[in-house]
């Protein structure tokens, strides 16, 4: 969409067409015709040079419309101020501020006045503008204070959770394999993830469920992307290869030696953030097939 008119007329962006229409109105009919342009919400029209031009702006977003209107108000105000003497220009400018319904600000007009202009008539408008800015600043301060309180509360919750402890019996069954968490998990349930060494034996979540660490790693790896799955496998392998009680894990697969504490922390970050059966991991299960390729024979047995 652009300017609608006779055949062969070029198309322009709407904002450019609106500005052209307002310029034509200002130059030919004065400020009254131009301000009439701004009174229409869905269309901006102007008549000039013997030809009518209509520009539809109903499809604009509200912010874009306001930007166009502000540009037009400033254009018209400048036209009026430059053609009036000092006192009358100030009075007319104050009238413009009121007519624009708050869209035009006093600071938008001050640049059009010559130096040393007496602007006592602007006193009320400037005071109103300062009140608006003061109210806006107070609102921003309140929002910042609320955001600070929320951030402090979240930080406190994280700190509390990081130091939260739970007492659990070693006879509690693993949520994945059903075996007691005090014993090593069955190899089948751990899906090939090893146990022992410096690997933390089990994990307990706020939901009340407990898992062998190898079982928790298997739960997460089943729905993880291949790079994350390999990272989990690498961390579990390095921890289980380290001798129990040692503080350093030896180099592995081109990676240098690292502290056991750092490897354990990295693994917990990957598999211990959520209960595998009650957190984000559960959402990932929605996209998984009911039967894997390895279950092809089972699927064929149900075929009709």
Short mmCIF file of C-alpha atoms in Angstrom, two decimals:
data_model
loop_
_atom_site.label_atom_id
_atom_site.label_comp_id
_atom_site.label_asym_id
_atom_site.label_seq_id
_atom_site.Cartn_x
_atom_site.Cartn_y
_atom_site.Cartn_z
CA UNK A 1 0.00 0.00 0.00
CA UNK A 2 1.05 3.53 -0.74
CA UNK A 3 -0.63 6.59 -2.16
CA UNK A 4 -3.88 5.87 -3.93
CA UNK A 5 -4.55 8.11 -6.90
CA UNK A 6 -4.57 8.33 -10.64
CA UNK A 7 -2.95 5.78 -12.89
CA UNK A 8 0.80 5.76 -13.10
CA UNK A 9 1.36 7.24 -9.64
CA UNK A 10 4.39 5.80 -7.83
CA UNK A 11 4.07 3.81 -4.62
CA UNK A 12 5.74 5.04 -1.42
CA UNK A 13 6.04 3.71 2.12
CA UNK A 14 3.04 4.79 4.18
CA UNK A 15 5.07 6.90 6.58
CA UNK A 16 6.64 8.75 3.64
CA UNK A 17 3.23 9.25 2.04
CA UNK A 18 1.77 10.58 5.28
CA UNK A 19 4.64 13.05 5.68
CA UNK A 20 4.19 14.18 2.06
CA UNK A 21 0.48 14.72 2.64
CA UNK A 22 1.11 16.77 5.77
CA UNK A 23 3.78 18.84 4.02
CA UNK A 24 1.35 19.61 1.21
CA UNK A 25 -1.31 20.64 3.72
CA UNK A 26 1.08 22.87 5.66
CA UNK A 27 2.42 24.61 2.56
CA UNK A 28 -0.95 25.14 0.87
CA UNK A 29 -3.64 25.44 3.53
CA UNK A 30 -1.82 26.28 6.75
CA UNK A 31 -1.74 24.60 10.12
CA UNK A 32 -5.52 24.14 10.47
CA UNK A 33 -5.72 21.78 7.48
CA UNK A 34 -2.64 19.93 8.65
CA UNK A 35 -3.96 19.42 12.17
CA UNK A 36 -7.17 18.10 10.62
CA UNK A 37 -5.01 15.37 9.13
CA UNK A 38 -4.07 14.22 12.61
CA UNK A 39 -7.69 14.03 13.71
CA UNK A 40 -8.34 10.94 11.60
CA UNK A 41 -7.41 7.62 13.17
CA UNK A 42 -7.72 5.38 10.12
CA UNK A 43 -6.73 7.71 7.29
CA UNK A 44 -4.58 10.73 6.63
CA UNK A 45 -5.71 12.97 3.81
CA UNK A 46 -4.56 16.19 2.25
CA UNK A 47 -5.52 18.20 -0.79
CA UNK A 48 -2.92 20.13 -2.68
CA UNK A 49 -1.88 21.01 -6.22
CA UNK A 50 -5.38 20.28 -7.43
CA UNK A 51 -5.17 16.57 -6.65
CA UNK A 52 -6.53 14.63 -3.67
CA UNK A 53 -4.29 12.11 -1.94
CA UNK A 54 -5.51 9.59 0.63
CA UNK A 55 -3.25 7.34 2.66
CA UNK A 56 -4.73 4.52 4.72
CA UNK A 57 -2.85 3.82 7.94
CA UNK A 58 -5.32 1.55 9.69
CA UNK A 59 -3.02 -1.42 9.22
CA UNK A 60 -0.17 0.20 11.13
CA UNK A 61 0.76 -0.96 14.56
CA UNK A 62 -0.16 1.46 17.32
CA UNK A 63 3.45 2.39 18.03
CA UNK A 64 4.11 3.10 14.36
CA UNK A 65 1.00 5.28 14.13
CA UNK A 66 2.08 7.29 17.16
CA UNK A 67 5.56 7.76 15.69
CA UNK A 68 4.03 9.08 12.46
CA UNK A 69 1.66 11.38 14.34
CA UNK A 70 4.49 12.77 16.47
CA UNK A 71 6.53 13.49 13.36
CA UNK A 72 3.58 15.34 11.83
CA UNK A 73 2.87 17.35 14.98
CA UNK A 74 6.50 18.47 15.12
CA UNK A 75 6.42 19.40 11.43
CA UNK A 76 3.30 21.51 11.88
CA UNK A 77 4.52 23.13 15.09
CA UNK A 78 7.79 24.13 13.46
CA UNK A 79 5.89 25.67 10.56
CA UNK A 80 3.78 27.77 12.95
CA UNK A 81 6.61 28.81 15.29
CA UNK A 82 8.85 29.99 12.46
CA UNK A 83 6.08 32.25 11.15
CA UNK A 84 5.09 33.88 14.44
CA UNK A 85 6.77 36.44 16.65
CA UNK A 86 8.11 35.45 20.07
CA UNK A 87 5.05 35.92 22.31
CA UNK A 88 2.47 34.63 19.88
CA UNK A 89 4.69 31.68 18.98
CA UNK A 90 4.85 30.67 22.62
CA UNK A 91 1.08 30.96 23.04
CA UNK A 92 0.41 28.97 19.88
CA UNK A 93 2.92 26.33 20.96
CA UNK A 94 1.15 25.92 24.29
CA UNK A 95 -2.10 25.46 22.36
CA UNK A 96 -0.41 22.81 20.23
CA UNK A 97 0.75 20.95 23.35
CA UNK A 98 -2.84 20.77 24.56
CA UNK A 99 -4.23 19.78 21.15
CA UNK A 100 -1.83 16.87 20.75
CA UNK A 101 -3.32 15.04 23.75
CA UNK A 102 0.06 14.49 25.36
CA UNK A 103 1.80 13.17 22.25
CA UNK A 104 3.80 16.38 21.82
CA UNK A 105 6.16 17.37 24.64
CA UNK A 106 7.48 20.83 25.43
CA UNK A 107 11.05 19.65 24.85
CA UNK A 108 10.07 18.77 21.26
CA UNK A 109 9.40 22.46 20.56
CA UNK A 110 12.09 24.36 22.44
CA UNK A 111 14.63 23.82 19.66
CA UNK A 112 12.51 25.83 17.22
CA UNK A 113 12.74 29.05 19.25
CA UNK A 114 15.63 31.48 18.81
CA UNK A 115 18.09 32.03 21.64
CA UNK A 116 17.08 34.28 24.56
CA UNK A 117 13.37 33.82 23.87
CA UNK A 118 11.24 34.58 26.94
CA UNK A 119 9.28 31.42 27.62
CA UNK A 120 7.38 32.31 30.78
CA UNK A 121 4.21 31.06 29.11
CA UNK A 122 5.82 27.64 28.96
CA UNK A 123 6.17 27.47 32.72
CA UNK A 124 3.00 25.42 33.25
CA UNK A 125 3.83 23.06 30.38
CA UNK A 126 7.37 22.55 31.65
CA UNK A 127 6.08 21.92 35.17
CA UNK A 128 3.60 19.35 33.86
CA UNK A 129 6.36 17.66 31.88
CA UNK A 130 8.58 17.49 34.95
CA UNK A 131 5.74 15.97 36.96
CA UNK A 132 5.28 13.31 34.28
CA UNK A 133 8.99 12.50 34.29
CA UNK A 134 9.03 12.39 38.09
CA UNK A 135 6.08 9.99 38.12
CA UNK A 136 7.78 7.80 35.49
CA UNK A 137 11.03 7.73 37.47
CA UNK A 138 9.15 6.79 40.65
CA UNK A 139 7.48 3.95 38.78
CA UNK A 140 10.82 2.69 37.47
CA UNK A 141 12.30 2.87 40.97
CA UNK A 142 9.43 0.77 42.32
CA UNK A 143 9.92 -1.78 39.53
CA UNK A 144 13.65 -1.95 40.27
CA UNK A 145 12.97 -2.46 43.97
CA UNK A 146 10.50 -5.26 43.18
CA UNK A 147 12.98 -6.88 40.81
CA UNK A 148 15.71 -6.66 43.46
CA UNK A 149 13.48 -8.31 46.05
CA UNK A 150 12.58 -11.10 43.62
CA UNK A 151 16.25 -11.65 42.73
CA UNK A 152 17.19 -11.78 46.42
CA UNK A 153 14.41 -14.29 47.12
CA UNK A 154 15.49 -16.50 44.20
CA UNK A 155 19.12 -16.30 45.32
CA UNK A 156 18.13 -17.28 48.85
CA UNK A 157 16.07 -20.21 47.55
CA UNK A 158 18.99 -21.42 45.44
CA UNK A 159 21.36 -21.12 48.39
CA UNK A 160 18.93 -22.99 50.65
CA UNK A 161 18.38 -25.74 48.09
CA UNK A 162 22.12 -26.15 47.52
CA UNK A 163 22.61 -26.83 51.23
CA UNK A 164 19.46 -28.88 51.74
CA UNK A 165 19.98 -32.33 53.19
CA UNK A 166 17.77 -35.39 53.31
CA UNK A 167 17.95 -38.57 55.38
CA UNK A 168 17.22 -41.68 53.35
CA UNK A 169 17.47 -45.38 54.09
CA UNK A 170 19.77 -47.46 51.93
CA UNK A 171 16.88 -49.89 51.56
CA UNK A 172 14.82 -47.36 49.57
CA UNK A 173 14.19 -48.77 46.08
CA UNK A 174 15.59 -47.03 43.03
CA UNK A 175 12.79 -45.39 41.02
CA UNK A 176 14.19 -46.89 37.80
CA UNK A 177 15.38 -50.40 38.57
CA UNK A 178 13.58 -51.14 41.85
CA UNK A 179 16.74 -52.38 43.55
CA UNK A 180 17.81 -50.94 46.89
CA UNK A 181 19.95 -47.86 46.43
CA UNK A 182 22.52 -49.32 48.83
CA UNK A 183 23.35 -51.96 46.23
CA UNK A 184 24.78 -51.60 42.73
CA UNK A 185 22.10 -51.38 40.02
CA UNK A 186 21.54 -54.22 37.53
CA UNK A 187 23.53 -53.67 34.34
CA UNK A 188 20.39 -53.85 32.21
CA UNK A 189 18.65 -51.10 34.18
CA UNK A 190 21.70 -48.84 34.02
CA UNK A 191 21.74 -49.21 30.22
CA UNK A 192 25.47 -49.78 30.13
CA UNK A 193 26.41 -46.99 32.54
CA UNK A 194 29.00 -48.34 35.02
CA UNK A 195 28.99 -47.89 38.79
CA UNK A 196 31.64 -47.75 41.49
CA UNK A 197 34.86 -45.83 41.74
CA UNK A 198 34.29 -42.19 42.63
CA UNK A 199 30.79 -42.08 41.16
CA UNK A 200 28.25 -40.86 43.72
CA UNK A 201 26.26 -44.03 44.53
CA UNK A 202 22.77 -42.51 44.47
CA UNK A 203 20.76 -39.30 44.11
CA UNK A 204 17.73 -38.19 46.14
CA UNK A 205 15.35 -35.54 44.77
CA UNK A 206 12.90 -33.20 46.55
CA UNK A 207 10.07 -35.26 45.02
CA UNK A 208 11.06 -38.08 47.39
CA UNK A 209 12.31 -40.40 44.65
CA UNK A 210 15.80 -41.87 44.80
CA UNK A 211 17.91 -43.27 41.96
CA UNK A 212 21.20 -45.01 41.54
CA UNK A 213 23.39 -42.42 39.89
CA UNK A 214 23.93 -44.76 36.94
CA UNK A 215 20.16 -45.23 36.64
CA UNK A 216 19.56 -41.48 36.76
CA UNK A 217 22.19 -41.01 34.06
CA UNK A 218 20.46 -43.65 31.94
CA UNK A 219 17.06 -41.95 32.42
CA UNK A 220 18.38 -38.60 31.21
CA UNK A 221 20.50 -40.07 28.41
CA UNK A 222 17.49 -41.82 26.89
CA UNK A 223 15.92 -38.49 25.88
CA UNK A 224 19.05 -36.33 25.62
CA UNK A 225 20.60 -35.09 22.39
CA UNK A 226 23.62 -37.12 21.22
CA UNK A 227 26.24 -34.54 22.37
CA UNK A 228 24.72 -34.40 25.86
CA UNK A 229 24.45 -38.19 25.97
CA UNK A 230 28.14 -38.52 25.12
CA UNK A 231 29.06 -35.93 27.75
CA UNK A 232 27.13 -37.85 30.44
CA UNK A 233 28.74 -41.12 29.36
CA UNK A 234 32.19 -39.52 29.47
CA UNK A 235 31.71 -38.12 32.98
CA UNK A 236 30.33 -41.38 34.38
CA UNK A 237 33.16 -43.37 32.82
CA UNK A 238 35.86 -41.06 34.16
CA UNK A 239 34.43 -41.14 37.68
CA UNK A 240 34.08 -44.91 37.76
CA UNK A 241 37.64 -45.37 36.45
CA UNK A 242 39.05 -43.30 39.33
CA UNK A 243 39.98 -45.18 42.48
CA UNK A 244 37.60 -44.70 45.38
CA UNK A 245 38.86 -41.96 47.70
CA UNK A 246 41.18 -40.34 45.17
CA UNK A 247 40.99 -36.60 44.54
CA UNK A 248 42.05 -36.60 40.88
CA UNK A 249 40.71 -38.45 37.86
CA UNK A 250 43.41 -39.57 35.39
CA UNK A 251 43.50 -38.32 31.78
CA UNK A 252 40.91 -39.96 29.56
CA UNK A 253 40.18 -39.87 25.81
CA UNK A 254 42.49 -36.92 25.25
CA UNK A 255 41.12 -34.95 28.22
CA UNK A 256 43.60 -33.90 30.91
CA UNK A 257 43.42 -34.99 34.53
CA UNK A 258 40.69 -33.24 36.52
CA UNK A 259 39.59 -33.13 40.11
CA UNK A 260 36.95 -35.59 41.20
CA UNK A 261 34.94 -32.73 42.70
CA UNK A 262 34.73 -30.86 39.39
CA UNK A 263 33.67 -33.99 37.49
CA UNK A 264 31.03 -34.84 40.09
CA UNK A 265 29.70 -31.28 39.97
CA UNK A 266 29.49 -31.36 36.17
CA UNK A 267 27.59 -34.66 36.24
CA UNK A 268 25.16 -33.46 38.91
CA UNK A 269 24.48 -30.34 36.84
CA UNK A 270 23.50 -32.53 33.89
CA UNK A 271 21.40 -35.21 35.57
CA UNK A 272 20.56 -33.85 39.03
CA UNK A 273 18.78 -30.60 38.23
CA UNK A 274 15.34 -32.24 37.99
CA UNK A 275 13.82 -35.52 39.01
CA UNK A 276 14.11 -37.50 35.75
CA UNK A 277 10.51 -38.68 36.09
CA UNK A 278 8.93 -35.45 37.31
CA UNK A 279 10.80 -32.60 35.64
CA UNK A 280 11.75 -31.42 32.16
CA UNK A 281 12.96 -34.90 31.33
CA UNK A 282 9.36 -36.12 31.58
CA UNK A 283 8.26 -33.56 28.99
CA UNK A 284 10.91 -34.85 26.58
CA UNK A 285 9.38 -38.33 26.84
CA UNK A 286 6.28 -37.11 25.01
CA UNK A 287 8.17 -37.04 21.72
CA UNK A 288 9.61 -40.55 22.04
CA UNK A 289 8.11 -43.54 20.20
CA UNK A 290 6.32 -46.25 22.16
CA UNK A 291 8.48 -48.92 20.51
CA UNK A 292 12.13 -48.54 19.56
CA UNK A 293 13.80 -50.11 16.54
CA UNK A 294 15.13 -52.80 18.85
CA UNK A 295 11.52 -53.78 19.55
CA UNK A 296 10.73 -54.46 15.89
CA UNK A 297 9.97 -58.14 16.54
CA UNK A 298 7.57 -57.19 19.33
CA UNK A 299 5.84 -54.72 17.01
CA UNK A 300 5.51 -57.32 14.25
CA UNK A 301 3.92 -59.78 16.65
CA UNK A 302 1.03 -57.34 17.14
CA UNK A 303 0.47 -56.83 13.42
CA UNK A 304 -2.93 -57.93 12.09
#
